Amino acid sequence: MAGQGLLSVRGLTRDFRGFRAVDRVDLDVAAGSVHALVGPNGAGKTTLFNLLTGFLRPTAGRILLDGRDIAGLPPERVARLGVARSFQITSLFPQLSAREHVALALQSPSGLGWRFWRSATLMRRYTPRADELLAEVGLAELADAPADALAYGRKRALELAIALALDPRVLLLDEPTAGMGLEDVDRTVELVDRVRAGRTVVLVEHNMSVVGRLADTVTVLQAGKVLVEGPYQQVRADERVITAYLGATDAATDAVPHGATDAAR
Ligand SMILES: Nc1ncnc2c1ncn2[C@@H]1O[C@H](COP(=O)(O)OP(=O)(O)OP(=O)(O)O)[C@@H](O)[C@H]1O
């Protein structure tokens, strides 16, 4: 049945020259939840994300945001309707300060296009909210720092503040801990845990301990299809999930759910 989640996907399919990367996916993202998409390499997670955000057009299927079909709309429209994406997509400008980045995002209707006017008026108007958002992601002290001067984890926090500037109804996080050391991973988990309050989050994440700490619901994709969906503890103990990960051709160790290797021994 359609319309069960704030974001509901029905029969979503995407072919690339005859190859089916996403295969009749159904998904319900409940309002206020953190919903993780996981799966072995090539499972279709990125393609699904690109479909949800309008970066790719579906071959078939529907994407309902609060009952309204947004499938096939361009990314700017999708963002304006309230589906915003952070990480691995935002380009930061080396010389602009953290505050200027967020102020620019606040004045941009979609958050995707940057208009290059850094007027005093613009800054005056948006600085209070920009500073609130920077404080929310732990960057209050670094508001004046140019993006270039921020360490990797801080850059990602800034990207998150930029996405939050859109006041999204659904926030999509694309591998928020990718490429991070343990300390930054911990900090990022705390950060996402903090900003999730009152928000709805869809997360693609390879690190299953991060998924376990953040997600209310986990959907496991395999070969473009939904393999299993449920709470983390249930999903990670599921035989089908363990087999899918261990059978993956590229069995990167960090892609194997915690518990899967133990259970398989
Ligand atoms: N533009 C494209 N043209 C052709 N095939 C594509 C294209 N984009 C993705 N694919 C294929 O679709 C399948 C799913 O890819 P996708 O990147 O969505 O998987 P993923 O789960 O995000 O993988 P990873 O965890 O490695 O990022 C893969 O087999 C991939 O080769």
Coordinates of C-alpha atoms and ligand atoms in Angstrom, one line a residue:
M1 CA 0.0 0.0 0.0
A2 CA 1.3 3.4 -0.9
G3 CA 1.6 6.3 1.5
Q4 CA 2.8 4.5 4.6
G5 CA 5.9 6.5 5.1
L6 CA 6.8 10.1 4.8
L7 CA 8.9 8.9 1.9
S8 CA 7.5 5.8 0.2
V9 CA 8.9 4.1 -2.8
R10 CA 6.9 1.7 -5.0
G11 CA 8.3 -0.6 -7.7
L12 CA 11.2 1.7 -8.3
T13 CA 13.4 0.4 -11.1
R14 CA 16.4 1.7 -13.0
D15 CA 18.0 0.1 -16.0
F16 CA 21.3 1.0 -17.5
R17 CA 21.4 -0.2 -21.1
G18 CA 19.5 -3.3 -20.2
F19 CA 21.2 -3.9 -16.9
R20 CA 18.8 -3.5 -14.0
A21 CA 20.6 -1.7 -11.2
V22 CA 17.5 -1.1 -9.1
D23 CA 14.8 -3.7 -9.4
R24 CA 11.2 -3.0 -8.2
V25 CA 12.2 -1.6 -4.9
D26 CA 9.5 -0.8 -2.3
L27 CA 10.5 1.2 0.7
D28 CA 8.8 3.1 3.5
V29 CA 10.7 5.7 5.5
A30 CA 8.8 6.6 8.6
A31 CA 8.6 10.2 9.7
G32 CA 11.2 10.9 12.4
S33 CA 13.2 7.7 11.8
V34 CA 16.7 7.0 10.7
H35 CA 16.5 4.5 7.8
A36 CA 19.7 2.9 6.6
L37 CA 20.3 1.4 3.2
V38 CA 23.0 -1.2 3.2
G39 CA 24.2 -4.0 0.9
P40 CA 27.3 -5.4 -0.7
N41 CA 29.2 -3.4 -3.4
G42 CA 27.1 -3.0 -6.5
A43 CA 23.8 -3.7 -4.7
G44 CA 22.3 -0.5 -6.0
K45 CA 22.5 1.9 -3.0
T46 CA 24.0 4.8 -4.9
T47 CA 21.6 4.4 -7.8
L48 CA 18.6 4.3 -5.4
F49 CA 20.0 7.5 -3.7
N50 CA 20.3 9.2 -7.1
L51 CA 16.8 8.2 -8.0
L52 CA 15.4 9.6 -4.6
T53 CA 17.2 12.9 -5.2
G54 CA 16.3 13.4 -8.8
F55 CA 19.9 12.9 -10.1
L56 CA 18.7 9.9 -12.1
R57 CA 15.3 9.3 -13.7
P58 CA 13.6 6.0 -12.9
T59 CA 12.8 3.5 -15.6
A60 CA 9.7 2.7 -13.7
G61 CA 8.1 3.2 -10.3
R62 CA 7.0 5.9 -7.9
I63 CA 8.6 8.0 -5.2
L64 CA 6.0 9.5 -2.9
L65 CA 6.9 12.3 -0.6
D66 CA 4.0 12.7 1.7
G67 CA 1.8 11.1 -1.0
R68 CA 3.1 13.3 -3.8
D69 CA 4.9 11.6 -6.6
I70 CA 8.3 13.2 -7.1
A71 CA 9.8 10.5 -9.4
G72 CA 11.6 12.0 -12.4
L73 CA 11.6 15.6 -11.1
P74 CA 14.9 17.4 -11.5
P75 CA 17.2 17.6 -8.4
E76 CA 16.5 21.3 -7.7
R77 CA 12.7 20.6 -7.6
V78 CA 13.2 17.6 -5.4
A79 CA 15.4 19.6 -3.0
R80 CA 12.9 22.4 -2.9
L81 CA 10.2 19.9 -2.0
G82 CA 12.2 18.8 0.9
V83 CA 14.5 16.0 0.0
A84 CA 18.1 17.2 0.6
R85 CA 21.3 15.3 0.3
S86 CA 24.5 15.8 2.1
F87 CA 28.1 14.4 1.8
Q88 CA 29.9 13.3 -1.3
I89 CA 28.0 15.9 -3.4
T90 CA 28.5 19.4 -1.9
S91 CA 31.4 21.2 -3.3
L92 CA 33.0 23.6 -0.8
F93 CA 34.7 26.8 -1.9
P94 CA 38.2 26.9 -0.4
Q95 CA 38.2 30.7 0.4
L96 CA 34.6 31.1 1.7
S97 CA 34.1 30.9 5.4
A98 CA 31.9 28.3 7.0
R99 CA 29.4 31.0 7.8
E100 CA 29.4 32.3 4.2
H101 CA 28.7 28.8 2.9
V102 CA 25.7 28.3 5.2
A103 CA 24.4 31.8 4.5
L104 CA 24.6 31.1 0.7
A105 CA 22.7 27.9 1.2
L106 CA 20.0 29.7 3.2
Q107 CA 19.4 32.2 0.5
S108 CA 19.4 29.5 -2.3
P109 CA 15.9 28.0 -2.8
S110 CA 17.3 24.6 -3.7
G111 CA 20.6 24.7 -1.9
L112 CA 22.1 23.3 -5.1
G113 CA 22.9 26.4 -7.1
W114 CA 25.2 29.0 -5.6
R115 CA 24.7 32.6 -6.4
F116 CA 27.8 34.6 -6.1
W117 CA 26.8 37.7 -4.2
R118 CA 28.4 37.9 -0.8
S119 CA 26.8 41.2 0.0
A120 CA 26.8 42.7 3.5
T121 CA 23.0 42.6 3.3
L122 CA 23.0 38.9 2.6
M123 CA 25.3 38.2 5.4
R124 CA 23.4 40.3 7.9
R125 CA 20.2 38.7 7.0
Y126 CA 21.3 35.1 7.2
T127 CA 24.1 35.2 9.8
P128 CA 21.9 34.5 12.8
R129 CA 20.4 31.3 11.3
A130 CA 23.8 30.3 9.8
D131 CA 25.4 30.6 13.2
E132 CA 22.6 28.5 14.8
L133 CA 23.2 25.7 12.2
L134 CA 27.0 25.9 12.6
A135 CA 26.5 25.6 16.4
E136 CA 24.3 22.5 15.8
V137 CA 27.0 20.8 13.9
G138 CA 29.7 21.8 16.4
L139 CA 31.3 24.5 14.2
A140 CA 30.4 27.6 16.2
E141 CA 34.1 28.4 16.9
L142 CA 35.0 27.9 13.3
A143 CA 32.4 30.1 11.7
D144 CA 35.0 32.5 10.2
A145 CA 37.4 29.8 9.1
P146 CA 37.8 29.4 5.4
A147 CA 36.6 25.9 4.2
D148 CA 40.1 25.1 3.1
A149 CA 41.4 25.4 6.7
L150 CA 38.9 22.9 8.1
A151 CA 40.0 19.3 8.8
Y152 CA 38.2 16.5 6.9
G153 CA 35.7 15.7 9.6
R154 CA 34.9 19.4 10.0
K155 CA 34.4 19.8 6.3
R156 CA 31.8 17.1 6.4
A157 CA 30.1 18.8 9.4
L158 CA 29.9 21.9 7.3
E159 CA 28.4 20.0 4.4
L160 CA 25.8 18.8 6.9
A161 CA 25.0 22.3 8.0
I162 CA 24.6 23.3 4.3
A163 CA 22.0 20.5 3.9
L164 CA 20.2 21.5 7.1
A165 CA 20.0 25.1 5.8
L166 CA 17.3 23.7 3.4
D167 CA 15.3 22.6 6.4
P168 CA 14.7 19.3 4.6
R169 CA 11.7 17.1 5.3
V170 CA 14.0 14.1 4.5
L171 CA 17.7 14.3 4.9
L172 CA 19.8 11.9 2.8
L173 CA 23.3 11.1 4.1
D174 CA 25.6 9.5 1.6
E175 CA 28.2 7.5 3.5
P176 CA 28.8 10.1 6.2
T177 CA 31.8 8.3 7.7
A178 CA 33.5 7.3 4.4
G179 CA 37.2 7.8 4.6
M180 CA 37.3 8.7 8.2
G181 CA 39.5 7.4 11.1
L182 CA 37.9 6.1 14.2
E183 CA 37.8 9.4 16.1
D184 CA 36.1 11.2 13.2
V185 CA 33.6 8.3 12.8
D186 CA 32.7 8.6 16.5
R187 CA 32.3 12.3 16.2
T188 CA 30.2 12.0 13.1
V189 CA 27.9 9.4 14.7
E190 CA 27.3 11.8 17.6
L191 CA 26.7 14.6 15.1
V192 CA 24.1 12.7 13.1
D193 CA 22.5 11.5 16.3
R194 CA 22.2 15.1 17.4
V195 CA 20.8 16.5 14.2
R196 CA 18.4 13.7 13.7
A197 CA 16.1 15.0 16.4
G198 CA 12.8 16.0 14.9
R199 CA 14.1 15.0 11.4
T200 CA 13.8 12.1 9.0
V201 CA 17.1 10.6 7.8
V202 CA 17.9 8.1 5.0
L203 CA 21.5 6.9 5.3
V204 CA 23.7 4.9 3.0
E205 CA 26.5 3.5 5.1
H206 CA 29.1 0.8 4.8
N207 CA 30.2 0.8 8.4
M208 CA 27.7 -1.5 10.1
S209 CA 28.7 -0.4 13.6
V210 CA 27.6 3.1 12.5
V211 CA 24.3 1.7 11.1
G212 CA 23.8 -0.2 14.4
R213 CA 24.3 3.0 16.4
L214 CA 22.0 5.2 14.3
A215 CA 19.4 3.3 12.4
D216 CA 15.9 2.5 13.5
T217 CA 15.2 0.5 10.3
V218 CA 17.7 -1.1 7.9
T219 CA 17.0 -2.1 4.3
V220 CA 19.4 -4.5 2.8
L221 CA 19.8 -4.4 -0.9
Q222 CA 21.2 -7.1 -3.1
A223 CA 21.5 -7.1 -6.8
G224 CA 19.1 -4.1 -6.9
K225 CA 16.4 -5.8 -4.9
V226 CA 15.3 -5.5 -1.3
L227 CA 16.7 -8.6 0.4
V228 CA 15.6 -7.9 4.0
E229 CA 14.2 -5.0 5.9
G230 CA 13.8 -4.6 9.7
P231 CA 15.4 -3.4 12.9
Y232 CA 19.3 -3.6 12.9
Q233 CA 19.5 -6.5 15.4
Q234 CA 17.1 -8.6 13.4
V235 CA 18.7 -7.8 10.1
R236 CA 22.3 -8.5 11.1
A237 CA 21.3 -11.9 12.4
D238 CA 19.4 -12.8 9.2
E239 CA 20.9 -15.8 7.4
R240 CA 20.2 -14.2 4.0
V241 CA 22.1 -11.1 4.9
I242 CA 25.1 -13.0 6.1
T243 CA 25.1 -15.1 2.9
A244 CA 24.7 -12.0 0.7
Y245 CA 27.7 -10.3 2.3
L246 CA 30.0 -13.3 2.4
G247 CA 29.0 -14.2 -1.1
A248 CA 29.8 -10.7 -2.5
T249 CA 32.6 -10.7 -5.0
D250 CA 34.2 -7.7 -3.4
A251 CA 34.0 -8.8 0.2
A252 CA 35.6 -5.7 1.8
T253 CA 35.8 -6.4 5.5
D254 CA 34.2 -3.2 6.5
A255 CA 31.2 -4.1 4.3
V256 CA 30.5 -7.2 6.3
P257 CA 28.0 -6.6 9.1
H258 CA 29.3 -7.1 12.6
G259 CA 28.3 -10.5 13.7
A260 CA 28.1 -11.8 10.1
T261 CA 31.6 -13.2 10.2
D262 CA 31.2 -14.5 13.7
A263 CA 28.0 -16.2 12.8
A264 CA 29.6 -17.8 9.7
R265 CA 32.6 -19.2 11.5
Ligands
LIG1 N1 25.8 4.9 -15.0 C1 25.8 3.6 -15.0 N2 25.9 2.8 -16.1 C2 25.9 1.5 -16.1 N3 25.9 0.7 -14.9 C3 25.8 1.4 -13.8 C4 25.8 2.8 -13.7 N4 25.6 3.2 -12.4 C5 25.6 2.1 -11.7 N5 25.7 1.0 -12.5 C6 25.7 -0.4 -12.1 O1 24.6 -0.6 -11.3 C7 24.9 -1.5 -10.2 C8 24.6 -0.8 -8.9 O2 25.6 0.3 -8.7 P1 25.5 1.2 -7.4 O3 26.7 2.2 -7.5 O4 24.2 1.8 -7.3 O5 25.8 0.2 -6.2 P2 26.2 0.5 -4.7 O6 25.4 -0.4 -3.9 O7 26.1 1.9 -4.4 O8 27.7 0.0 -4.7 P3 28.9 0.6 -3.8 O9 28.7 0.1 -2.4 O10 30.1 -0.1 -4.4 O11 28.9 2.1 -3.9 C9 26.4 -1.8 -10.4 O12 26.5 -3.1 -11.0 C10 26.9 -0.7 -11.2 O13 28.0 -1.2 -12.0

